Amino acid sequence: MTETASKTPPRTPNKKLQKLLEVPVLMGALGLIGVVLIWAATFHLAGDVVRNASRNAASAATDAADTYEAQVVRALREIDQTLKLVRYDVQRHPPNVAINALNERNLLPPSLLFSVAVLSPRGEILATHGRFGLEHPEEHDFFQRARRTDQLTLSQPVETPEGPFLYFARGMTENQTSEVIVLAVHAGYFVSGYDRATLGEQGVLGITGEDDHFRVRRTGEEISVGAPLGIVATAVPENDEQSFAPLIEHPRDQIERYTVVRALFDFPVSVVVGLSRAEQLAPARATAHEYYWRAGLASALLILTIGILGRLSWRLQKARRQTMEERVQHAQKVEYLAFHDSLTDLPNRAYFSRMLTQSMLEARRYHREFALLFLDLDRFKNINDSLGHDAGDELLQEIARRLTLSIRESDIVARLGGDEFVVLLPEITNPEQVVPVAEKILAACARPFTLVGQEFRVTVSIGITLFPQDGDDEQTLMKNADMAMYHAKEMGKNNFQFFSESLSNDSLERLTLESSLRHALERDEFRLYYQPKRNMKSGEITGVEALLRWKHPELGLILPMQFIPMAEENGLIVPIGRWVFRTACQQSVDWQAQGMPPISMAINLSARQFIDEHLLDDIKLALEETGMNPSLLELEITESMVMRDVDATLAILNELKAMGVRVAIDDFGTGYSSLSTLKQFPVDTIKIDASFIRDLTRSLEDRGLTEAIIAVGRNLSLNVIAEGVETSEQYEFLQGQACDEFQGFYGNEALPAEEFRHLVATGSLKAPRAGDH
Amino acid sequence: MPQTFVKIIIIGLLSGLGSVTWADVVVVVSEKSPIQALTSTQLTDIYLGRLTRLPEAGSVVPVDQVEQSNTHHDFYQQYLGRTPAQIRAHWSRLIFTGRGQPPKAVESDAAMAEALRRNPSAIGYMDSETLPEGMRVIDIES
C-alpha cells in the first residue's frame, strides 16, 4: 500500500547530506579560518617588516644623500679654493714660482690625487704640481671654454691609463688672453666615500654635471663615467621634501633603487645616491620568508590536525550515523509492526484510527466528504471452525489481497481484527460513487477461494457511512458503519447497506446488548432459574426445567428470547450452552448432596447448539466433571430442530440415548412433523406447546389438538408434559385428559436454585396454588 | 726534519728572488731620530695615517715619495703589501670624507734625505744604494 511507504519519516537527501557533512564542514571551516588568520597575520607582519625596511631604506638613502652632498660640497669648495689661491698667486708671480711657493707652504692638495697646472692661453703648460698630461683634444676644448668664464668649470671625464680624470678650471677674469688654472683629480675621488655598510654592493653613488651625464658613478667596486642619468632625472620630482627617496628603476642595470638626486646650490653639479631595493630589503625579505615558512608550517600542522580530527570525528559520526540508522530502522520496523496487521500486512486498527482522524481533519478543513466501508465476512466462523485457523488465516490474507486490488491507490484498506475489514474512500462527493466500489468488493470476495485443496465461496456484508453526515467523530462513524453492516447481514448478507438514522434507532439497543453479551460469560452475569415440573395427579415435583436468565448490570433481568437469537447469530450460544450444561448438572448433583430426592433436570437446546459438532462432547464433559446421573438429564429440543435433518437428528438422538440421556420434544404441535417420522426418534417426552394450553378453555380446536397430542403421546408410550399451565381450568382439563406432568405458573414459576431448594425443603411438594386460581 | 730544511731552503730562495726583482728599498730616519726599530704593523699604520705617536719615540711623521717613482711602488709593495692604486684609494677615501691627509710627498731620494734631516721625527724610505750621510736604516720586524 502506498500508505505504508509514506509512513517512513521523510528524510530529504539535502538534510541527509547536511547531516553527513556537519562536523567535517565545521572542522574544515575552523581550519580554513585558522589558516586564513595565520596567513593574514603573516602577510600583515611580513608586509610590515618589508614596509619598515622600505621606509628605512628610503630614509637611509636620504641620510646617505645628506652626507654625500656635504662631502661633495666640501670637496668642491676645497678644489675651488685651491684654484682661486693659485690664480691669486699666479697673478703676482710667474706660474712656476707661484706653484713651488704654494707647494713649499703645503697649500696645494696632495699630489697623490690632485694635480694642479697653469696653462697658457694657447693651452701650453706653464707650471704644474703633480702629474699633468694633455693628450686629448677634448681637454683643449675644455680649457678654452674655461678660460672664457669666471665660473668654476667642470670637464667631462677624461679616460687615462690611470683611470678617468676630472678637470676643474678657472680662468683669469681680468684678461681674455690670460692663463687658466686647472686642477685634475681622479674621478674615483668623488665616489671614494662609497661605504658598503650603507650602500651595499648594488648602491649608486655619483655626481652629474649640468648635462645630466654622470661625471662619475660607482656601484660596489665598479666605477664608471659618462653615462647619462637618463630616466632617473626625469622620474625624480622636484625635491621639496627632504626625506623623499622614490623607488626608481635605473635604466643602466635595471635595478630598482631608492634614489636621491640633489642639485647643489653652489656648483653646477648634482649628487646621486641610490640604495638597491633588492639589496636593502633582502634581510626584511629573508625575515618575511621566514614568516612565510613558519606560516606554511603552522598551516600544514593545523590542516594536519584538523584533518586527523576531522577524520576521527567523521568516523565517529559515521559510526553514530550507522547506529542512528539502525535505531531508526528498528524504530521504523517496530512502528510498522505496531501499525500493521502481521497477518495481512494491512494497517491495523490503531493505524487506521490515526488515518481516519487525519482524513476527518482534512475533510473538515477542505469541506470534503469521504466514505467508510465496514466489511465483515459472512460465516467466517464456520470456515475457521471447520477448516482450522491456518485456512482461516489464508482466507483473510486472500481477502486482504482482493480488497487491495479492488480499490484505488489513494483509498485505504485496514484490518480491524478478526474478519473485520474497513475501507476508507477519501474525497467522495456523491454517495452514488461508493456503490460501484462496494459492488466491486462484493464481486471480488464472491469469487471462489481455494483453501486446503477445496473450493469455497465466501461473501461479505458491507456497511457504509459517510463523513460528515453519518457521524462527526471516529466512534460514531465506526459504530454507525458497524450498524449498517449488521443491517446488511440482516438483509440476507452478501450485500451493502448505507447507514440511516432509523437503522441507528433500531440497532442501538441490539448493539448495546450484543456488546455486553460478549462479556456476560466472563463477568458471570448468567443465572439459571428452575421451573418445577409436577406430576399431574399427585402434584409432586418430578423435575425442573433449567431456564437461562441474564442478569444485566444496567438492564436488569433479561429473558432468553431477547438475547438467544443474538447469541445464536454470533456463535456465543455454544460457550453459553456449555456453561448451562455445566451449571445445571452441578446443581443437580449439589441438590442431591443436600438431601433432595433425585429429580430430572431439563435443559433446552437451541438450533445452533443442536448442529454443533461438539455438542455431545460438551454434554459428556459436563456429566463426567460433575458426576451427574445421565438418566436425570433431559434435553429439550424443538420440533422444528428435529425435522430439519432427520438423519443427523436420528444419529444425535441415538448417541444421547446411548449415553443414557433423556430427550424431550419441546413446543410439540407447532411443527409439521409426521407422526411416522416422530416414531423413528428415540424420544422420551413430548411437551405440549403453551399456545395450545393458553386457549384451551376458549378454543375448541386447541382443546381437540391437545387431546390428540396427549393421545398420540400415550400411544407412543411417551411422557406428556403440558407447558404454560396458568389457571385451574387448564389444570383440571389436562388432569381429565390423563396428561402426565405439567409446568407453569399454576404450579410454580421459575425460581433461583436456593429458593427452589427451600420450596422442596418446606415440603410443599403439592401444588401450593392449586386452589388459588 | 728533512722537510723543514727543504722549506727553509725554498723560502730562502724565494726571498732571494724577491730581492732580485725589486730594487732594495729601506726605511730610513735621521741619525737624530729616537726611533730604533719598528714592527711591520707599526710601519703600515704610520703610512696609512693610523699611527702618529710611538710609545718610546713620541710623535712620528711619515714622508712619502711621489706616486710616479719606482721607490714609491716598491716601498708599498714590499713593506705594506699594497699596490699604489690601493694606497691612492685609501687616501682618496680619507681625504674625501675629511678624516685625514696623506703624507707629504717628495720627488727624490735626495729630497727625502733633506726632509728627514730637517725633521728628526720624520720617517721615510729610499733606495738603499743612494743612502746618503746622516741617515739611519730602520729594521722592520715582520
mmCIF file of C-alpha atoms in Angstrom, chain A residues 68 71-72 74-75 78 103-104 106 110-114 130-131 162 186 188-194, chain B residues 64 66-68 72 84 87-89 91-99 101-105 107 118:
data_model
loop_
_atom_site.group_PDB
_atom_site.id
_atom_site.type_symbol
_atom_site.label_atom_id
_atom_site.label_comp_id
_atom_site.label_asym_id
_atom_site.label_seq_id
_atom_site.Cartn_x
_atom_site.Cartn_y
_atom_site.Cartn_z
ATOM 1 C CA TYR A 68 77.339 62.683 0.393
ATOM 2 C CA GLN A 71 81.174 65.728 1.356
ATOM 3 C CA VAL A 72 80.910 66.705 -2.294
ATOM 4 C CA ARG A 74 83.326 70.355 0.864
ATOM 5 C CA ALA A 75 85.480 68.634 -1.726
ATOM 6 C CA GLU A 78 88.488 72.863 -1.389
ATOM 7 C CA ASN A 103 103.795 73.654 -2.554
ATOM 8 C CA GLU A 104 106.512 74.680 -0.090
ATOM 9 C CA ASN A 106 101.758 72.967 1.892
ATOM 10 C CA PRO A 110 98.176 66.092 -2.057
ATOM 11 C CA SER A 111 99.758 65.217 -5.375
ATOM 12 C CA LEU A 112 98.739 61.640 -4.788
ATOM 13 C CA LEU A 113 95.242 62.553 -6.050
ATOM 14 C CA PHE A 114 95.354 66.083 -7.294
ATOM 15 C CA GLY A 130 101.840 66.617 -9.679
ATOM 16 C CA ARG A 131 101.499 64.784 -12.918
ATOM 17 C CA GLU A 162 95.355 55.526 -14.734
ATOM 18 C CA HIS A 186 90.855 61.109 -10.138
ATOM 19 C CA GLY A 188 87.104 57.973 -8.331
ATOM 20 C CA TYR A 189 87.905 60.542 -5.642
ATOM 21 C CA PHE A 190 84.311 61.747 -5.649
ATOM 22 C CA VAL A 191 82.979 58.303 -5.092
ATOM 23 C CA SER A 192 85.654 57.092 -2.708
ATOM 24 C CA GLY A 193 83.211 57.648 0.111
ATOM 25 C CA TYR A 194 81.214 54.678 -1.150
ATOM 26 C CA ASP B 64 106.209 59.773 1.114
ATOM 27 C CA VAL B 66 105.707 60.794 -5.355
ATOM 28 C CA GLU B 67 103.475 58.141 -6.763
ATOM 29 C CA GLN B 68 105.254 58.060 -10.098
ATOM 30 C CA HIS B 72 107.050 54.559 -4.033
ATOM 31 C CA PRO B 84 99.842 52.248 -5.325
ATOM 32 C CA ILE B 87 97.075 53.402 -1.394
ATOM 33 C CA ARG B 88 95.538 56.083 -3.594
ATOM 34 C CA ALA B 89 92.042 54.712 -2.949
ATOM 35 C CA TRP B 91 93.818 58.245 0.931
ATOM 36 C CA SER B 92 91.167 59.272 -1.519
ATOM 37 C CA ARG B 93 88.546 57.999 0.884
ATOM 38 C CA LEU B 94 90.156 59.630 3.914
ATOM 39 C CA ILE B 95 90.561 62.979 2.168
ATOM 40 C CA PHE B 96 87.094 62.918 0.650
ATOM 41 C CA THR B 97 85.454 62.080 3.919
ATOM 42 C CA GLY B 98 87.638 64.650 5.690
ATOM 43 C CA ARG B 99 89.358 62.224 8.020
ATOM 44 C CA GLN B 101 95.685 63.922 4.797
ATOM 45 C CA PRO B 102 98.283 61.730 3.106
ATOM 46 C CA PRO B 103 101.951 62.096 3.977
ATOM 47 C CA LYS B 104 103.760 64.866 2.206
ATOM 48 C CA ALA B 105 105.459 63.512 -0.893
ATOM 49 C CA GLU B 107 110.183 63.863 -5.582
ATOM 50 C CA ARG B 118 115.075 68.812 8.791
#
